[in-house]
Coordinates of C-alpha atoms in Angstrom, one line a residue:
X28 CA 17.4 -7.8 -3.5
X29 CA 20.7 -8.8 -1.6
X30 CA 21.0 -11.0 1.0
X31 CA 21.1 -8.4 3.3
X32 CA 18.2 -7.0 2.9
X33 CA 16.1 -10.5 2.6
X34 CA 17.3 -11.0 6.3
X35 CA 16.2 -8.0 7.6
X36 CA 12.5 -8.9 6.1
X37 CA 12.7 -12.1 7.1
X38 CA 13.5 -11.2 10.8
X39 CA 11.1 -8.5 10.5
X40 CA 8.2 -10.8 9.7
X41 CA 9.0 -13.7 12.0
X42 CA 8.3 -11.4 14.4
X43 CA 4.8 -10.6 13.2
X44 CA 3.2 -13.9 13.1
X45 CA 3.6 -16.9 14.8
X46 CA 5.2 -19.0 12.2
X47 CA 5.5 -17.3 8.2
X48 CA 5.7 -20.0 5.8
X49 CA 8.5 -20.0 2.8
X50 CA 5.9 -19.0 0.5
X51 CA 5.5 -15.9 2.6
X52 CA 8.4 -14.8 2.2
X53 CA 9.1 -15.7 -1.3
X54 CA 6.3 -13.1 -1.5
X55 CA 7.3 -10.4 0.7
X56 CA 11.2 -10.7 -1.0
X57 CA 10.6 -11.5 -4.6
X58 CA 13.1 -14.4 -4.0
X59 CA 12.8 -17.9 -4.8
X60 CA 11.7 -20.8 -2.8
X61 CA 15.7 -22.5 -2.9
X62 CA 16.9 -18.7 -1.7
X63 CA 14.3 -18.2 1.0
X64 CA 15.3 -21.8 2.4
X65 CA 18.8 -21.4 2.8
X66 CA 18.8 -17.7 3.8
X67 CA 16.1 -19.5 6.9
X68 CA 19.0 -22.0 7.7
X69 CA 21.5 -19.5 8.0
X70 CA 19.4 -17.6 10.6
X71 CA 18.8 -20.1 12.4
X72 CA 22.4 -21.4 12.4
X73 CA 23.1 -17.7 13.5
X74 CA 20.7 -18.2 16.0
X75 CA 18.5 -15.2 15.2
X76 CA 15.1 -17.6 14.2
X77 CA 13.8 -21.1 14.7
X78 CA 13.7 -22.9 11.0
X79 CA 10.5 -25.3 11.5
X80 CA 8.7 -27.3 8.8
X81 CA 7.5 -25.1 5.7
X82 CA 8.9 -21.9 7.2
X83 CA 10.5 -20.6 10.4
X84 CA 9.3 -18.3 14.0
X85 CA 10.6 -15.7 16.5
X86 CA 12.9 -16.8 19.1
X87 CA 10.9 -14.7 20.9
X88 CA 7.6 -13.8 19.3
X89 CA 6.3 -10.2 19.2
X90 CA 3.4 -9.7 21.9
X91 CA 1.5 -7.1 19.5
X92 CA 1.7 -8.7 16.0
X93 CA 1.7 -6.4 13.3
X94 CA 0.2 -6.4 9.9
X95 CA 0.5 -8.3 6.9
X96 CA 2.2 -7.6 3.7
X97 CA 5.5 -6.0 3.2
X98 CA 7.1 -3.0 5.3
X99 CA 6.5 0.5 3.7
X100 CA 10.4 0.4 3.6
X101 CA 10.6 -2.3 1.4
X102 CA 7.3 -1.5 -0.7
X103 CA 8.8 2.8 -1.1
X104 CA 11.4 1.8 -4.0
X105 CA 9.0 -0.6 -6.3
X106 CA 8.5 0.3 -9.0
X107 CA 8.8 4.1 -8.3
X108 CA 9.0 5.8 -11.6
X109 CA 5.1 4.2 -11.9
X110 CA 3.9 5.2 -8.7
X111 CA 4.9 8.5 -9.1
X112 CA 3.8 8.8 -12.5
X113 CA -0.1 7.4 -11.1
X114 CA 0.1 9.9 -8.4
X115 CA 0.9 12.8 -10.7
X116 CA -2.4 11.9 -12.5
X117 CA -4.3 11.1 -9.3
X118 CA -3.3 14.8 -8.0
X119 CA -5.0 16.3 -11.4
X120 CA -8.0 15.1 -10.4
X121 CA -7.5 17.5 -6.9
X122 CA -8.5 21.2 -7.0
X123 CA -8.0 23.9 -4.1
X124 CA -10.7 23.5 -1.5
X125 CA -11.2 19.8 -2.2
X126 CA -11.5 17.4 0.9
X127 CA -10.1 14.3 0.0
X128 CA -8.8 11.1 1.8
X129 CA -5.7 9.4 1.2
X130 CA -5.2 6.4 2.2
X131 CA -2.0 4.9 3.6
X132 CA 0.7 3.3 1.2
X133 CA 3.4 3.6 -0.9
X134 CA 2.0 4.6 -4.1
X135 CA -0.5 7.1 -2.2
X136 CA 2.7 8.6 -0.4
X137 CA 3.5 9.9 -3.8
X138 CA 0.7 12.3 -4.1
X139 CA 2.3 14.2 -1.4
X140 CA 5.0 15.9 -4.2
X141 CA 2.8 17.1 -6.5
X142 CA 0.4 18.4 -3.5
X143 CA 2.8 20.9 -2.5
X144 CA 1.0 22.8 -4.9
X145 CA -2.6 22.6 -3.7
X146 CA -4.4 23.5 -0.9
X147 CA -6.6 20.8 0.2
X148 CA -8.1 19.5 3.0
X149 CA -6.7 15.7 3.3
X150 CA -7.7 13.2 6.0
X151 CA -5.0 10.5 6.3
X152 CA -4.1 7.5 8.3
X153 CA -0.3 7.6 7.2
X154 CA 2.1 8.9 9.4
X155 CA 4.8 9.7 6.2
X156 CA 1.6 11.3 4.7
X157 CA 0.9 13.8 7.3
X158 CA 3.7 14.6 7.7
X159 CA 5.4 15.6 5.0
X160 CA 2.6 17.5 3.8
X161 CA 2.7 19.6 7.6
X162 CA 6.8 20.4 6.4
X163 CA 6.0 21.0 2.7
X164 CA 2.3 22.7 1.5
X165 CA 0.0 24.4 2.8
X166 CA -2.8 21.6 2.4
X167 CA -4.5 21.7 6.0
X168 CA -4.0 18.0 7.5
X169 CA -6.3 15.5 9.6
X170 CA -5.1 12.5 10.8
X171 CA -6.8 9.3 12.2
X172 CA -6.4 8.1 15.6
X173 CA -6.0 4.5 16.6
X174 CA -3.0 2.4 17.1
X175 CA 0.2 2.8 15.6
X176 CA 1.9 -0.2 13.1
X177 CA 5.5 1.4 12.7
X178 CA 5.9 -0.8 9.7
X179 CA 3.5 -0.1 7.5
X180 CA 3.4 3.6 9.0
X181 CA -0.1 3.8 9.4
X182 CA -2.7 4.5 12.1
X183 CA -5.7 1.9 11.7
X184 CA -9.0 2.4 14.9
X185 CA -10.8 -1.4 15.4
X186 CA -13.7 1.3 16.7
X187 CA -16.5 2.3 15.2
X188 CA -16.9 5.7 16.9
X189 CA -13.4 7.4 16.2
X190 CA -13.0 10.5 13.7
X191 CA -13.3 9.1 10.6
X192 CA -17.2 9.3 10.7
X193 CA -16.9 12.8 10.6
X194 CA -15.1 14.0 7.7
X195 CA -16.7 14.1 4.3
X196 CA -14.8 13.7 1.0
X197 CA -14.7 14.8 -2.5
X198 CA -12.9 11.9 -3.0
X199 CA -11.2 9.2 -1.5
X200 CA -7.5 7.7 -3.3
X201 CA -6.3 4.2 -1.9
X202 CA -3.8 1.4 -3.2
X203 CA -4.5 -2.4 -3.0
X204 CA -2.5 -5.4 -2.6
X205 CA -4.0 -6.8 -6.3
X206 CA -6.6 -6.6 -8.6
X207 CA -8.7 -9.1 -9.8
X208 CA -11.9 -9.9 -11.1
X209 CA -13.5 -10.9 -8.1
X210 CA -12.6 -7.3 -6.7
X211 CA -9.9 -5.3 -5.1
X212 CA -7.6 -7.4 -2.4
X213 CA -6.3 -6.6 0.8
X214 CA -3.3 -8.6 2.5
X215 CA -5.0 -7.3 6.6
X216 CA -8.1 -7.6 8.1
X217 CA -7.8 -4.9 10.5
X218 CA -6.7 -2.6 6.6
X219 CA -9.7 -3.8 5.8
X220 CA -12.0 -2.9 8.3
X221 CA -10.2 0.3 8.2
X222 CA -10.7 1.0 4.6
X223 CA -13.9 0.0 4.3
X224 CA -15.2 2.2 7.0
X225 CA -13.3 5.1 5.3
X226 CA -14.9 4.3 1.6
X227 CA -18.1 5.5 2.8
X228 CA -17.3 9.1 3.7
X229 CA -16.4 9.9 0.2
X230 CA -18.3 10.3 -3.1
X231 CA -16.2 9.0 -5.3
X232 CA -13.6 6.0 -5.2
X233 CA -10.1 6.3 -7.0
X234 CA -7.9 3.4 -6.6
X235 CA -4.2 3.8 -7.3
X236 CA -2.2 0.8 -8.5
X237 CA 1.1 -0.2 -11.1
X238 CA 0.3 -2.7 -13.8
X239 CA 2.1 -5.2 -11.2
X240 CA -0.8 -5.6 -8.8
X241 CA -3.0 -7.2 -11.9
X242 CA -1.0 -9.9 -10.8
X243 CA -0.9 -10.3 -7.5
X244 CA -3.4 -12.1 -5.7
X245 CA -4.2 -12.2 -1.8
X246 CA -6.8 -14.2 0.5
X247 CA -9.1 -11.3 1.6
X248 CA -11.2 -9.4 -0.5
X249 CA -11.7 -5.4 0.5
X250 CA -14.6 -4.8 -2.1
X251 CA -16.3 -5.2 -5.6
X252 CA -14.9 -3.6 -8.7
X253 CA -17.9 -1.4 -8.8
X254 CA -17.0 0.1 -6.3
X255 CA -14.5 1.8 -7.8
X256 CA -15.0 4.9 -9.9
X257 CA -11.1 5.7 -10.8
X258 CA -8.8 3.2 -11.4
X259 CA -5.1 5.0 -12.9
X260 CA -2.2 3.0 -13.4
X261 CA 1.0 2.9 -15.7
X262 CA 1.3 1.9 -19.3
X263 CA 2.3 -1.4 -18.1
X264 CA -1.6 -2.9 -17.9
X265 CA -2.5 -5.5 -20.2
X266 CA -5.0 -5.5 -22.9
X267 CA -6.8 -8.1 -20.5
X268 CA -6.9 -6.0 -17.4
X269 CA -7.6 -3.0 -19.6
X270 CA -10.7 -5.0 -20.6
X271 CA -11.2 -6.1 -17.1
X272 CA -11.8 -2.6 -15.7
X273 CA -13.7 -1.0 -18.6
X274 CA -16.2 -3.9 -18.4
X275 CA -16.7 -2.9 -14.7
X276 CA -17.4 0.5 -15.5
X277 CA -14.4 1.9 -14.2
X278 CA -13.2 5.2 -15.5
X279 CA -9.3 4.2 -16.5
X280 CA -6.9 6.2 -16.6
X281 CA -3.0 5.5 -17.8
X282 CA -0.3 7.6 -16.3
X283 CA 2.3 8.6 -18.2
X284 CA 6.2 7.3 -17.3
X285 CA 7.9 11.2 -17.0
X286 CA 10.9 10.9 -19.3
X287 CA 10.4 6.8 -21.0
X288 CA 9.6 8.6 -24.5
X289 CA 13.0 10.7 -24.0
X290 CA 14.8 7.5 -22.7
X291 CA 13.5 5.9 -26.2
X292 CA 14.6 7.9 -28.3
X293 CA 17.9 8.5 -27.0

């Protein structure tokens, strides 16, 4: 990641809590500790953040913090060739007529190609989601209400009584910040809340994650692995986690990388 670009998360996360630590934001950047240290003093000599013990804050802090984890931006051009290769297999699972959720994300936004081809009925709380499947299928579209968080570009409700209660689903497909044995993490409580409430209106779970997120850890905990029915990932998953999921009684399923056997053998 260049320079550039660590800045602009940097500044972008100072502004969403009141102080982010260096280890923060050795997370959110993939950079190291020495990096994330002097690319700090040289906003603050720039006069763009306030370097403070262990990390830095906002100038002037955001009144309406936003979520944690890293923007959609930044998260869209992972590891792309595996998210769109678990998305492929997530949309076999789909047939005309289904209702299905789809949860907000970056992984889940890749569905929305191989959609194009089906005519579902999808509930969403992503904004990207919604609509690009409005522009490009002729999948009918629901979408949450709540408040907006322009990063992530998702709609999370803190209430109870909003739309979600009323729409059933065949199935419900949904990324996580990691995956562990302890269960499936979450970097937000408010994604939390919001997922949770949304697990229940659908039969069956499918959670959509690259072989990276076996590695990644975070402090909050969205639910058990069985709760899970579906996991699908990339070819990437270790014999460990392999053996992880199938002793939960998960259903795994390995997507393909379109093109890797070609790049092989060339």
């Amino acid at each position: 990641m260049h320079e550039k670009e660590r800045h602009g998360i940097i500044l972008s996360a100072v502004q969403d809590r009141p102080v982010v630590t260096v280890v923060d934001l050795c997370g959110l950047t993939g950079a190291s500790e020495a990096t994330i240290r002097r690319d700090i003093a040289a906003l603050h000599v720039a006069k763009k953040l306030r370097r403070v013990r262990g990390g830095a804050e906002a100038l002037a802090p955001n009144q309406f913090p936003g979520l944690a984890g890293r923007p959609f931006s930044v998260n869209e051009t992972i590891n792309i060739k595996q998210k769109q290769a678990i998305a492929r297999a997530a949309v076999e699972l789909c047939e005309d007529g289904d209702p299905i959720i789809i949860n907000g994300g970056t992984t889940t936004f890749q569905m929305v190609h191989p959609l194009a081809t089906r005519r579902c009925q999808v509930f969403t709380n992503s904004f990207p989601i919604a609509e690009h499947l409005l522009k490009n299928s002729k999948n009918s579209v629901l979408i949450s209400g709540g408040v907006i968080y322009r990063e992530q570009n998702i709609v999370l409700s803190p209430f109870d009584n909003d739309v979600t209660r009323n729409f059933y689903a065949r199935r419900m497909f949904m990324g996580a910040q990691g995956v562990a044995p302890i269960g499936v993490m979450e970097a937000d409580p408010l994604i939390i809340q919001a997922e949770q409430k949304l697990i229940g209106q659908a039969d069956e779970l499918v959670l959509l994650v690259d072989s990276s997120k076996f590695k990644s850890r975070s402090s909050l905990v969205l639910c058990s692995l069985d709760t899970i029915d579906i996991l699908i990932t990339d070819e990437g998953i270790s014999d460990r986690s392999a053996a992880m999921i199938e002793a939960a009684d998960i259903e795994l399923i390995v997507a393909p990388i379109a093109g890797a056997k070609e790049e092989v053998a060339s």
